[in-house]
Coordinates of C-alpha atoms and ligand atoms in Angstrom, one line a residue:
Chain A
M1 CA -80.8 104.9 19.3
V2 CA -78.8 107.9 18.2
D3 CA -78.8 110.0 20.9
Q4 CA -80.3 113.4 20.4
G5 CA -77.9 115.3 22.2
E6 CA -74.9 114.4 20.3
L7 CA -76.7 115.0 17.2
R8 CA -77.7 118.3 18.0
Q9 CA -74.2 119.4 19.5
K10 CA -72.2 118.0 16.1
A11 CA -75.0 119.7 14.2
K12 CA -74.3 122.9 15.8
E13 CA -70.9 122.4 15.6
V14 CA -71.3 122.4 11.4
I15 CA -73.6 125.0 11.3
S16 CA -71.5 127.2 13.5
R17 CA -68.6 126.8 11.0
E18 CA -67.7 129.8 8.8
D19 CA -67.7 128.1 5.7
V20 CA -71.3 126.5 6.0
R21 CA -74.2 128.4 5.1
R22 CA -77.1 126.3 6.1
L23 CA -77.9 122.9 7.2
I24 CA -80.5 120.2 6.0
G25 CA -82.3 118.1 8.8
W26 CA -85.4 116.8 10.1
K27 CA -87.5 118.1 12.6
R28 CA -90.4 116.8 14.9
G29 CA -93.7 116.6 12.4
T30 CA -97.0 118.0 13.3
Y31 CA -98.7 114.9 13.0
G32 CA -98.7 111.1 12.1
F33 CA -95.5 109.0 11.8
E34 CA -93.2 111.6 9.4
A35 CA -91.1 114.0 10.6
A36 CA -90.8 117.3 8.8
P37 CA -87.7 118.2 6.1
A38 CA -85.7 121.3 8.4
V39 CA -83.5 123.9 7.2
I40 CA -81.6 125.8 9.5
K41 CA -79.4 128.7 9.3
D42 CA -78.0 129.6 12.5
P43 CA -76.7 127.3 15.9
S44 CA -79.7 128.5 18.0
E45 CA -82.3 126.2 15.8
A46 CA -80.0 123.0 16.2
D47 CA -81.8 122.1 19.1
E48 CA -85.4 121.7 17.2
L49 CA -83.6 118.9 15.2
V50 CA -83.9 115.3 15.7
F51 CA -83.3 111.7 14.4
D52 CA -85.2 108.8 14.8
P53 CA -87.1 105.8 12.6
T54 CA -89.9 108.8 11.8
C55 CA -87.3 111.0 9.6
V56 CA -88.1 109.3 6.1
Q57 CA -87.5 111.8 3.7
N58 CA -84.2 111.9 1.8
P59 CA -82.7 115.4 2.3
A60 CA -80.4 114.9 -0.6
S61 CA -83.3 116.0 -2.4
F62 CA -83.0 119.7 -0.9
V63 CA -79.5 120.2 -2.0
T64 CA -80.1 120.5 -5.7
L65 CA -82.9 122.5 -5.2
E66 CA -82.0 125.8 -4.5
E67 CA -82.4 128.4 -6.9
K68 CA -79.6 130.3 -8.1
P69 CA -81.2 134.0 -9.1
P70 CA -79.6 136.5 -11.2
L71 CA -77.5 138.9 -8.2
P72 CA -77.6 142.5 -8.5
R73 CA -74.0 143.8 -9.8
G74 CA -71.3 143.9 -7.3
V75 CA -73.2 141.2 -4.9
E76 CA -71.0 138.1 -4.4
P77 CA -72.8 134.4 -4.8
D78 CA -72.5 132.8 -1.7
L79 CA -70.4 129.6 -2.4
R80 CA -70.4 128.5 1.3
K81 CA -71.2 124.9 1.9
V82 CA -74.1 123.4 2.7
G83 CA -74.5 120.7 5.7
V84 CA -76.9 118.0 5.5
F85 CA -77.7 114.7 7.5
A86 CA -77.8 111.5 5.8
K87 CA -78.8 107.6 6.4
G88 CA -77.2 105.5 4.7
C89 CA -79.2 105.2 1.7
D90 CA -79.3 109.2 1.6
S91 CA -75.7 109.2 1.3
R92 CA -75.9 107.0 -2.1
A93 CA -78.1 110.0 -3.3
L94 CA -75.5 112.7 -2.7
I95 CA -72.9 110.2 -4.1
Q96 CA -75.1 109.7 -7.1
Q97 CA -75.5 113.4 -7.4
M98 CA -71.9 114.2 -7.7
V99 CA -70.9 111.2 -10.0
E100 CA -73.1 113.3 -12.2
Q101 CA -71.4 116.3 -11.2
A102 CA -74.4 118.2 -9.9
Y103 CA -71.7 119.9 -7.5
E104 CA -68.4 119.3 -6.3
R105 CA -67.3 117.4 -3.3
D106 CA -66.4 120.6 -1.4
H107 CA -69.7 121.7 -1.7
I108 CA -71.4 119.6 0.9
V109 CA -70.6 119.0 4.5
V110 CA -72.3 115.6 5.2
I111 CA -73.4 114.5 8.6
G112 CA -73.5 110.7 8.7
I113 CA -76.3 109.0 10.7
P114 CA -75.8 105.2 10.7
C115 CA -79.7 103.9 10.4
R116 CA -81.3 100.7 11.7
G117 CA -84.6 101.2 9.7
V118 CA -87.5 104.1 9.0
I119 CA -91.2 103.9 9.2
D120 CA -93.3 103.2 6.5
H121 CA -96.7 105.7 7.2
R122 CA -98.7 103.7 5.0
K123 CA -97.9 100.2 7.4
A124 CA -98.0 102.2 10.5
E125 CA -101.3 103.5 9.8
K126 CA -102.8 100.6 8.8
L127 CA -102.0 99.4 12.3
F128 CA -102.7 102.1 14.6
G129 CA -105.1 104.5 12.7
D130 CA -104.6 107.9 11.9
V131 CA -102.2 109.0 14.9
T132 CA -99.3 110.8 16.2
P133 CA -96.7 108.9 18.2
D134 CA -95.2 110.4 20.8
L135 CA -92.0 107.9 20.6
V136 CA -90.7 105.8 17.8
E137 CA -87.4 103.7 18.4
I138 CA -85.7 100.4 17.4
S139 CA -84.9 98.2 19.9
G140 CA -83.3 94.8 19.0
D141 CA -85.5 93.6 15.9
K142 CA -88.3 95.0 17.6
V143 CA -90.1 98.4 16.9
V144 CA -91.3 100.4 20.0
I145 CA -94.4 102.8 19.5
E146 CA -95.5 104.8 21.8
I147 CA -99.0 106.4 21.7
G148 CA -100.8 108.3 24.2
G149 CA -98.7 106.9 27.1
E150 CA -99.2 103.2 25.7
K151 CA -96.0 101.1 24.6
R152 CA -96.5 98.9 21.7
E153 CA -93.8 96.5 20.3
V154 CA -94.5 95.3 16.7
A155 CA -92.1 93.6 14.4
R156 CA -90.1 95.3 11.9
E157 CA -91.5 93.9 8.9
D158 CA -94.9 95.1 10.1
V159 CA -94.2 99.1 10.2
L160 CA -90.6 99.3 8.3
M161 CA -90.1 100.4 5.0
A162 CA -89.5 97.9 2.3
K163 CA -86.3 99.2 1.0
C164 CA -85.1 99.2 5.0
L165 CA -85.8 95.3 4.9
R166 CA -83.2 94.8 2.1
C167 CA -81.0 97.5 3.0
R168 CA -77.4 96.7 2.0
Y169 CA -76.2 100.2 3.2
P170 CA -77.4 101.1 6.4
N171 CA -74.3 103.3 7.4
P172 CA -73.5 106.2 5.5
L173 CA -71.1 105.5 2.4
I174 CA -69.9 109.5 2.7
S175 CA -69.7 111.4 5.6
D176 CA -67.8 114.3 7.6
V177 CA -68.9 114.0 10.9
L178 CA -70.7 110.5 11.9
V179 CA -73.3 110.9 14.7
G180 CA -73.6 107.4 16.8
G181 CA -71.6 104.5 16.1
E182 CA -71.8 102.4 12.9
V183 CA -74.7 99.7 12.9
E184 CA -74.2 96.1 11.5
K185 CA -75.6 95.2 8.5
F186 CA -79.2 93.6 9.1
A187 CA -80.5 92.5 6.1
D188 CA -79.9 91.9 2.3
D189 CA -81.4 92.0 -1.1
D190 CA -82.1 89.4 -3.7
F191 CA -84.6 90.8 -5.4
S192 CA -86.8 88.5 -5.5
D193 CA -89.5 90.5 -5.7
V194 CA -88.5 91.2 -9.1
D195 CA -88.5 87.8 -9.8
E196 CA -91.7 87.0 -8.7
F197 CA -93.4 89.9 -10.8
E198 CA -91.2 88.6 -14.2
K199 CA -93.6 85.4 -13.9
K200 CA -96.3 86.6 -14.9
S201 CA -97.1 86.7 -19.0
P202 CA -96.9 89.9 -21.0
A203 CA -100.9 90.0 -20.9
E204 CA -101.1 89.9 -16.8
K205 CA -98.4 92.2 -16.6
W206 CA -99.8 94.9 -18.8
E207 CA -103.3 93.9 -17.1
F208 CA -101.7 94.8 -13.8
W209 CA -100.2 98.5 -15.3
E210 CA -103.1 99.2 -17.2
K211 CA -104.7 99.6 -13.8
E212 CA -102.0 101.3 -12.0
F213 CA -101.4 103.8 -14.5
S214 CA -105.0 104.5 -15.2
K215 CA -104.7 105.9 -11.3
C216 CA -102.1 108.3 -11.8
I217 CA -103.3 111.9 -11.7
R218 CA -99.9 113.2 -12.7
C219 CA -99.2 115.0 -10.1
Y220 CA -95.6 114.8 -10.4
S221 CA -95.1 114.4 -6.8
C222 CA -93.0 111.3 -7.4
R223 CA -90.6 113.3 -10.2
N224 CA -90.3 116.4 -7.7
V225 CA -89.4 114.2 -4.3
C226 CA -86.7 112.3 -6.2
P227 CA -83.1 113.4 -5.3
M228 CA -81.9 112.5 -8.6
C229 CA -84.8 114.0 -10.4
Y230 CA -82.9 117.8 -10.6
C231 CA -83.2 119.2 -14.2
P232 CA -84.0 122.5 -14.8
E233 CA -86.4 121.7 -17.3
C234 CA -88.0 118.3 -17.4
V235 CA -88.5 116.5 -20.4
V236 CA -92.1 115.3 -19.2
T237 CA -93.2 119.3 -19.2
R238 CA -91.1 120.4 -21.8
L239 CA -93.5 121.6 -24.6
K240 CA -90.5 121.9 -27.7
P241 CA -90.5 119.2 -28.2
Q242 CA -93.5 117.7 -26.7
W243 CA -92.9 113.7 -26.0
T244 CA -95.8 113.7 -23.4
R245 CA -98.8 115.5 -23.7
R246 CA -100.3 116.7 -20.7
S247 CA -103.6 115.1 -20.8
V248 CA -104.2 112.6 -17.8
D249 CA -105.0 109.2 -19.8
L250 CA -103.7 106.0 -20.2
S251 CA -101.4 106.2 -23.4
E252 CA -99.7 109.6 -21.5
N253 CA -99.5 108.2 -18.5
T254 CA -98.0 105.1 -19.7
S255 CA -95.4 107.3 -21.6
Y256 CA -94.8 109.4 -18.5
H257 CA -94.0 105.9 -15.9
I258 CA -92.0 104.7 -18.7
E259 CA -89.7 108.2 -19.2
R260 CA -89.2 108.6 -15.7
S261 CA -88.2 105.2 -14.9
W262 CA -86.1 105.2 -17.7
H263 CA -84.5 108.4 -16.9
L264 CA -83.5 106.9 -13.5
A265 CA -82.0 104.1 -15.3
G266 CA -78.2 103.3 -13.7
R267 CA -79.5 106.4 -11.3
C268 CA -81.7 105.5 -8.9
I269 CA -80.5 104.9 -5.2
E270 CA -83.7 102.9 -4.1
C271 CA -84.7 105.6 -1.5
M272 CA -88.5 104.9 -2.4
E273 CA -89.3 108.4 -1.8
C274 CA -91.4 108.6 -5.0
E275 CA -93.5 105.7 -3.7
R276 CA -94.1 106.9 -0.3
V277 CA -95.3 110.4 -1.4
C278 CA -97.5 109.0 -4.1
P279 CA -101.0 109.8 -3.3
M280 CA -102.4 107.4 -5.7
D281 CA -100.4 104.7 -4.2
I282 CA -99.0 103.6 -7.1
P283 CA -96.5 100.8 -6.9
I284 CA -93.4 103.2 -8.5
M285 CA -90.8 100.9 -7.2
T286 CA -91.7 98.1 -9.1
L287 CA -90.4 99.7 -12.2
N288 CA -87.5 101.3 -10.5
R289 CA -86.8 97.6 -8.6
K290 CA -86.5 96.0 -12.5
L291 CA -84.4 98.6 -14.0
T292 CA -81.8 98.2 -10.8
R293 CA -81.8 94.3 -10.8
D294 CA -81.2 94.7 -14.7
V295 CA -78.6 97.2 -14.3
K296 CA -76.7 95.2 -11.9
E297 CA -77.1 92.1 -13.5
L298 CA -76.3 93.2 -17.4
F299 CA -73.4 95.9 -16.3
S300 CA -72.3 95.0 -12.5
Y301 CA -73.3 98.7 -12.1
E302 CA -74.8 100.1 -8.6
P303 CA -75.5 103.5 -8.4
G304 CA -74.6 105.9 -5.7
T305 CA -71.8 103.7 -4.0
D306 CA -68.5 105.4 -5.7
V307 CA -67.7 108.7 -6.1
E308 CA -65.4 108.1 -8.9
A309 CA -67.4 105.8 -11.1
S310 CA -69.0 107.3 -14.3
P311 CA -72.3 107.7 -14.6
L312 CA -73.9 104.2 -16.4
L313 CA -75.7 105.6 -19.4
T314 CA -72.8 107.9 -20.8
S315 CA -70.3 105.1 -20.5
Y316 CA -69.8 101.7 -22.3
N317 CA -67.7 98.7 -22.8
P318 CA -67.0 97.1 -25.9
Q319 CA -68.1 93.6 -24.6
D320 CA -71.3 94.8 -23.5
P321 CA -74.3 92.4 -23.7
E322 CA -76.2 92.0 -26.9
E323 CA -79.2 89.9 -25.6
Y324 CA -81.5 90.4 -28.5
I325 CA -79.8 92.2 -31.0
M326 CA -80.0 90.7 -34.4
Chain B
M1 CA -107.1 93.8 -50.8
S2 CA -107.3 91.1 -48.1
D3 CA -108.3 92.1 -44.8
E4 CA -105.3 90.1 -43.1
F5 CA -103.6 92.2 -40.4
E6 CA -100.1 93.6 -42.0
P7 CA -97.8 95.6 -39.1
T8 CA -96.5 99.1 -39.7
I9 CA -93.1 98.9 -38.3
I10 CA -91.0 101.8 -37.4
A11 CA -87.7 101.6 -38.1
F12 CA -84.9 104.2 -37.2
L13 CA -82.1 103.7 -39.3
C14 CA -78.7 105.1 -38.9
N15 CA -77.5 107.5 -41.8
W16 CA -74.2 106.0 -42.6
C17 CA -74.5 102.0 -42.2
S18 CA -78.3 100.6 -42.0
Y19 CA -79.7 103.2 -44.3
A20 CA -77.1 102.6 -46.9
G21 CA -77.9 98.7 -46.4
A22 CA -81.6 99.5 -46.7
D23 CA -80.3 101.9 -50.2
L24 CA -77.9 99.0 -51.1
A25 CA -81.3 96.5 -50.8
G26 CA -83.1 99.0 -53.1
T27 CA -80.7 99.3 -55.7
S28 CA -79.8 95.7 -55.7
R29 CA -83.5 95.0 -56.4
I30 CA -84.3 92.8 -53.0
H31 CA -87.4 92.4 -52.1
Y32 CA -88.2 93.2 -48.7
P33 CA -91.6 93.6 -46.8
P34 CA -93.1 97.1 -47.2
N35 CA -94.5 97.2 -43.9
V36 CA -90.9 99.4 -42.6
K37 CA -91.2 102.7 -42.4
I38 CA -87.8 104.0 -42.3
I39 CA -86.5 107.0 -40.3
R40 CA -83.0 108.1 -41.2
V41 CA -80.9 109.5 -38.4
M42 CA -77.3 110.4 -38.5
C43 CA -76.3 107.8 -35.8
S44 CA -78.1 104.9 -33.6
G45 CA -76.7 107.0 -30.9
R46 CA -79.2 109.7 -31.7
V47 CA -81.9 107.3 -31.2
N48 CA -84.0 108.5 -28.0
P49 CA -85.9 105.7 -26.3
L50 CA -88.8 108.4 -26.4
F51 CA -88.9 108.2 -30.1
L52 CA -89.8 104.4 -29.3
M53 CA -92.4 105.4 -26.9
N54 CA -93.9 107.9 -29.4
A55 CA -94.1 105.3 -31.9
L56 CA -95.6 102.7 -30.0
Q57 CA -98.5 105.6 -29.0
Q58 CA -98.8 106.4 -32.2
G59 CA -100.0 103.3 -34.0
A60 CA -96.6 101.3 -34.8
D61 CA -97.2 97.9 -34.0
G62 CA -93.3 97.2 -33.8
V63 CA -90.0 99.2 -34.1
L64 CA -87.0 98.6 -35.2
I65 CA -83.4 100.1 -34.3
S66 CA -80.5 99.5 -36.5
G67 CA -76.9 100.9 -36.6
C68 CA -73.4 100.2 -37.9
H69 CA -71.7 97.0 -36.1
P70 CA -70.1 97.4 -33.0
G71 CA -66.6 99.3 -33.9
D72 CA -67.9 100.3 -37.1
C73 CA -69.8 103.2 -35.8
H74 CA -69.1 106.6 -37.8
Y75 CA -69.0 108.9 -34.5
L76 CA -66.9 105.8 -33.3
E77 CA -69.3 105.0 -30.1
G78 CA -72.5 106.1 -31.1
N79 CA -73.6 102.3 -31.2
Y80 CA -72.2 101.5 -27.9
Y81 CA -74.0 104.0 -26.0
S82 CA -77.0 103.1 -27.8
R83 CA -76.9 99.2 -27.0
R84 CA -76.7 99.9 -23.4
R85 CA -79.8 102.0 -23.8
F86 CA -81.9 100.1 -25.7
V87 CA -81.0 96.3 -24.0
L88 CA -82.3 98.3 -20.7
M89 CA -85.1 99.6 -22.3
H90 CA -86.4 96.7 -24.3
R91 CA -86.4 94.9 -20.6
L92 CA -88.4 97.7 -19.1
L93 CA -90.9 97.6 -21.6
E94 CA -91.2 93.8 -21.1
H95 CA -91.4 94.5 -17.4
I96 CA -94.8 96.5 -18.3
G97 CA -96.2 93.9 -20.8
V98 CA -95.3 95.3 -24.0
H99 CA -94.4 91.7 -26.0
P100 CA -90.7 91.4 -26.4
N101 CA -90.9 91.2 -29.8
R102 CA -92.2 94.4 -30.5
V103 CA -89.1 96.0 -30.2
H104 CA -86.0 95.0 -32.1
M105 CA -82.4 95.7 -32.8
S106 CA -80.0 95.4 -35.3
W107 CA -76.8 95.8 -36.8
V108 CA -76.5 96.4 -40.7
S109 CA -73.7 97.4 -42.4
A110 CA -73.8 99.6 -45.9
S111 CA -72.9 96.5 -47.9
E112 CA -75.4 93.9 -46.0
G113 CA -78.5 94.8 -48.1
E114 CA -79.3 91.2 -48.1
K115 CA -79.4 91.1 -44.5
F116 CA -81.4 94.1 -44.2
K117 CA -84.2 92.3 -46.1
E118 CA -83.9 89.3 -43.5
V119 CA -83.7 91.6 -40.5
V120 CA -87.3 93.3 -41.8
S121 CA -89.0 90.1 -42.6
E122 CA -88.1 88.6 -39.4
V123 CA -89.3 91.2 -37.9
R124 CA -92.5 91.9 -39.6
D125 CA -93.2 88.2 -39.3
K126 CA -92.7 88.2 -35.4
V127 CA -94.9 91.2 -35.2
K128 CA -97.5 89.6 -37.3
E129 CA -97.9 86.8 -34.9
I130 CA -98.2 89.5 -31.6
G131 CA -100.8 91.1 -33.5
P132 CA -101.9 94.6 -33.4
M133 CA -100.3 97.4 -31.0
N134 CA -103.7 98.0 -28.7
Q135 CA -102.3 98.9 -25.4
F136 CA -101.5 102.7 -25.0
G137 CA -102.4 104.2 -28.2
R138 CA -102.5 107.9 -27.9
R139 CA -105.9 109.4 -28.2
Q140 CA -106.4 111.4 -31.6
I141 CA -107.6 115.0 -31.2
N142 CA -109.1 116.4 -34.3
W143 CA -110.3 119.5 -34.1
Ligands
LIG1 S1 -96.6 111.0 -7.6 FE1 -98.3 109.0 -7.8 S2 -100.2 110.2 -9.0 FE2 -98.3 111.6 -9.0 S3 -97.6 111.5 -11.2 FE3 -96.4 110.2 -9.4 S4 -97.2 108.2 -9.8 FE4 -98.6 109.9 -11.1
LIG2 S1 -86.5 107.0 -8.5 FE1 -87.8 106.9 -6.5 S2 -86.4 105.7 -5.4 FE2 -85.1 106.0 -7.1 S3 -83.9 107.9 -6.3 FE3 -85.8 108.7 -7.2 S4 -87.3 109.2 -5.3 FE4 -85.6 107.4 -5.4
LIG3 S1 -73.2 105.9 -37.4 FE1 -74.1 103.8 -37.9 S2 -74.2 103.5 -35.4 FE2 -73.2 105.3 -35.6

């Protein structure tokens, strides 16, 4: 369990620095199993920051969100750094953004938090209903949840996000300040879920996706929340040329989902934000996972693990696999 | 006219090799299946995977992407990029249930008129075997 005092102290130190203009983290949410994102500008606000297993949202998504409106003549842009909290998976998003040169390494101050898993609100709501817990913490291999003064212990598999159950990087891969000690790696990934899905025949796969894609209402939440989706103009809403029409039907939805997952090939860092925010419960990760697996298998490439790497699809190796090429 | 299903195949051919190869097949009077509708692009590296999605949405039963042999690209490396791209895209489409034999890629040089014919015939046979594309055709709006 991360000590909240230490967390706030370190956050205070960072936000007090001359060269830091704001800090992105989490604060207590108003209801349910999820903490709310917080952006603070002043050391006095640091006391509202928290970290516990309800801090699911990936703060890396906010780093690239900032609008840069044209400034009046004579006004200098504020180029000071942005502080950002990062769990293991969040740090991968930051790295991948830097690999793509969204910003330079000295644009951010990373406050790394070794993490032992975060809550999947769908799983938790299924178990406990629509309640707000007083306390959530991980002790040993159990998750302790306190609701209305009553403590309950549940197995990790029953409440943690699927990404945590196969997390290979619980410790932040980059950090300037570390809160708490590093944790031991507690899980591994064998992509058995992808293998399992691939056993289906093409007809069965389509039957599955036809049902899922038809549900999509194209709210674009999955795109908006994604830390890697930060293009100023997105191809799916672009009008000239209009690759995907706006109508919400099976054809355009399929096109949207292929575009979205395809544009994240070799970039998705598996934070599962897209699937978490989907109001229609579409298993978006099933697409991302397939690409992640293939990228790893074909090109031994893992996005967001090496700041010096070049982006997968803007580099090549003459010996790349040819597979189906005639 | 027979009622037998004949697939429509959209082929994206690069200007410098595959398109010239198709041209050679024509001028050498090599017969190749007329199912293939050719779209000329400057380089196989120009082919955006969204072209492929759009073709499938708009009634193509199969798609062929063809460029210069690796190392021979007029722009030196376009086909290397496109190779990475389409190996992944092919697998992604397979994952959502598009039959893997609908999407093909080939290297055909300007001197390979005969190979162009073989590639096109093979693609046609394979797509014909799967049947018409009826998964996510775009709704036609005629106002
Ligand atoms: S969040 Fe869900 S419903 Fe919204 S666009 Fe994405 S997949 Fe569709
Ligand atoms: S596609 Fe989903 S899992 Fe991948 S980086 Fe974006 S939000 Fe995270
Ligand atoms: S010019 Fe033919 S593949 Fe690039």
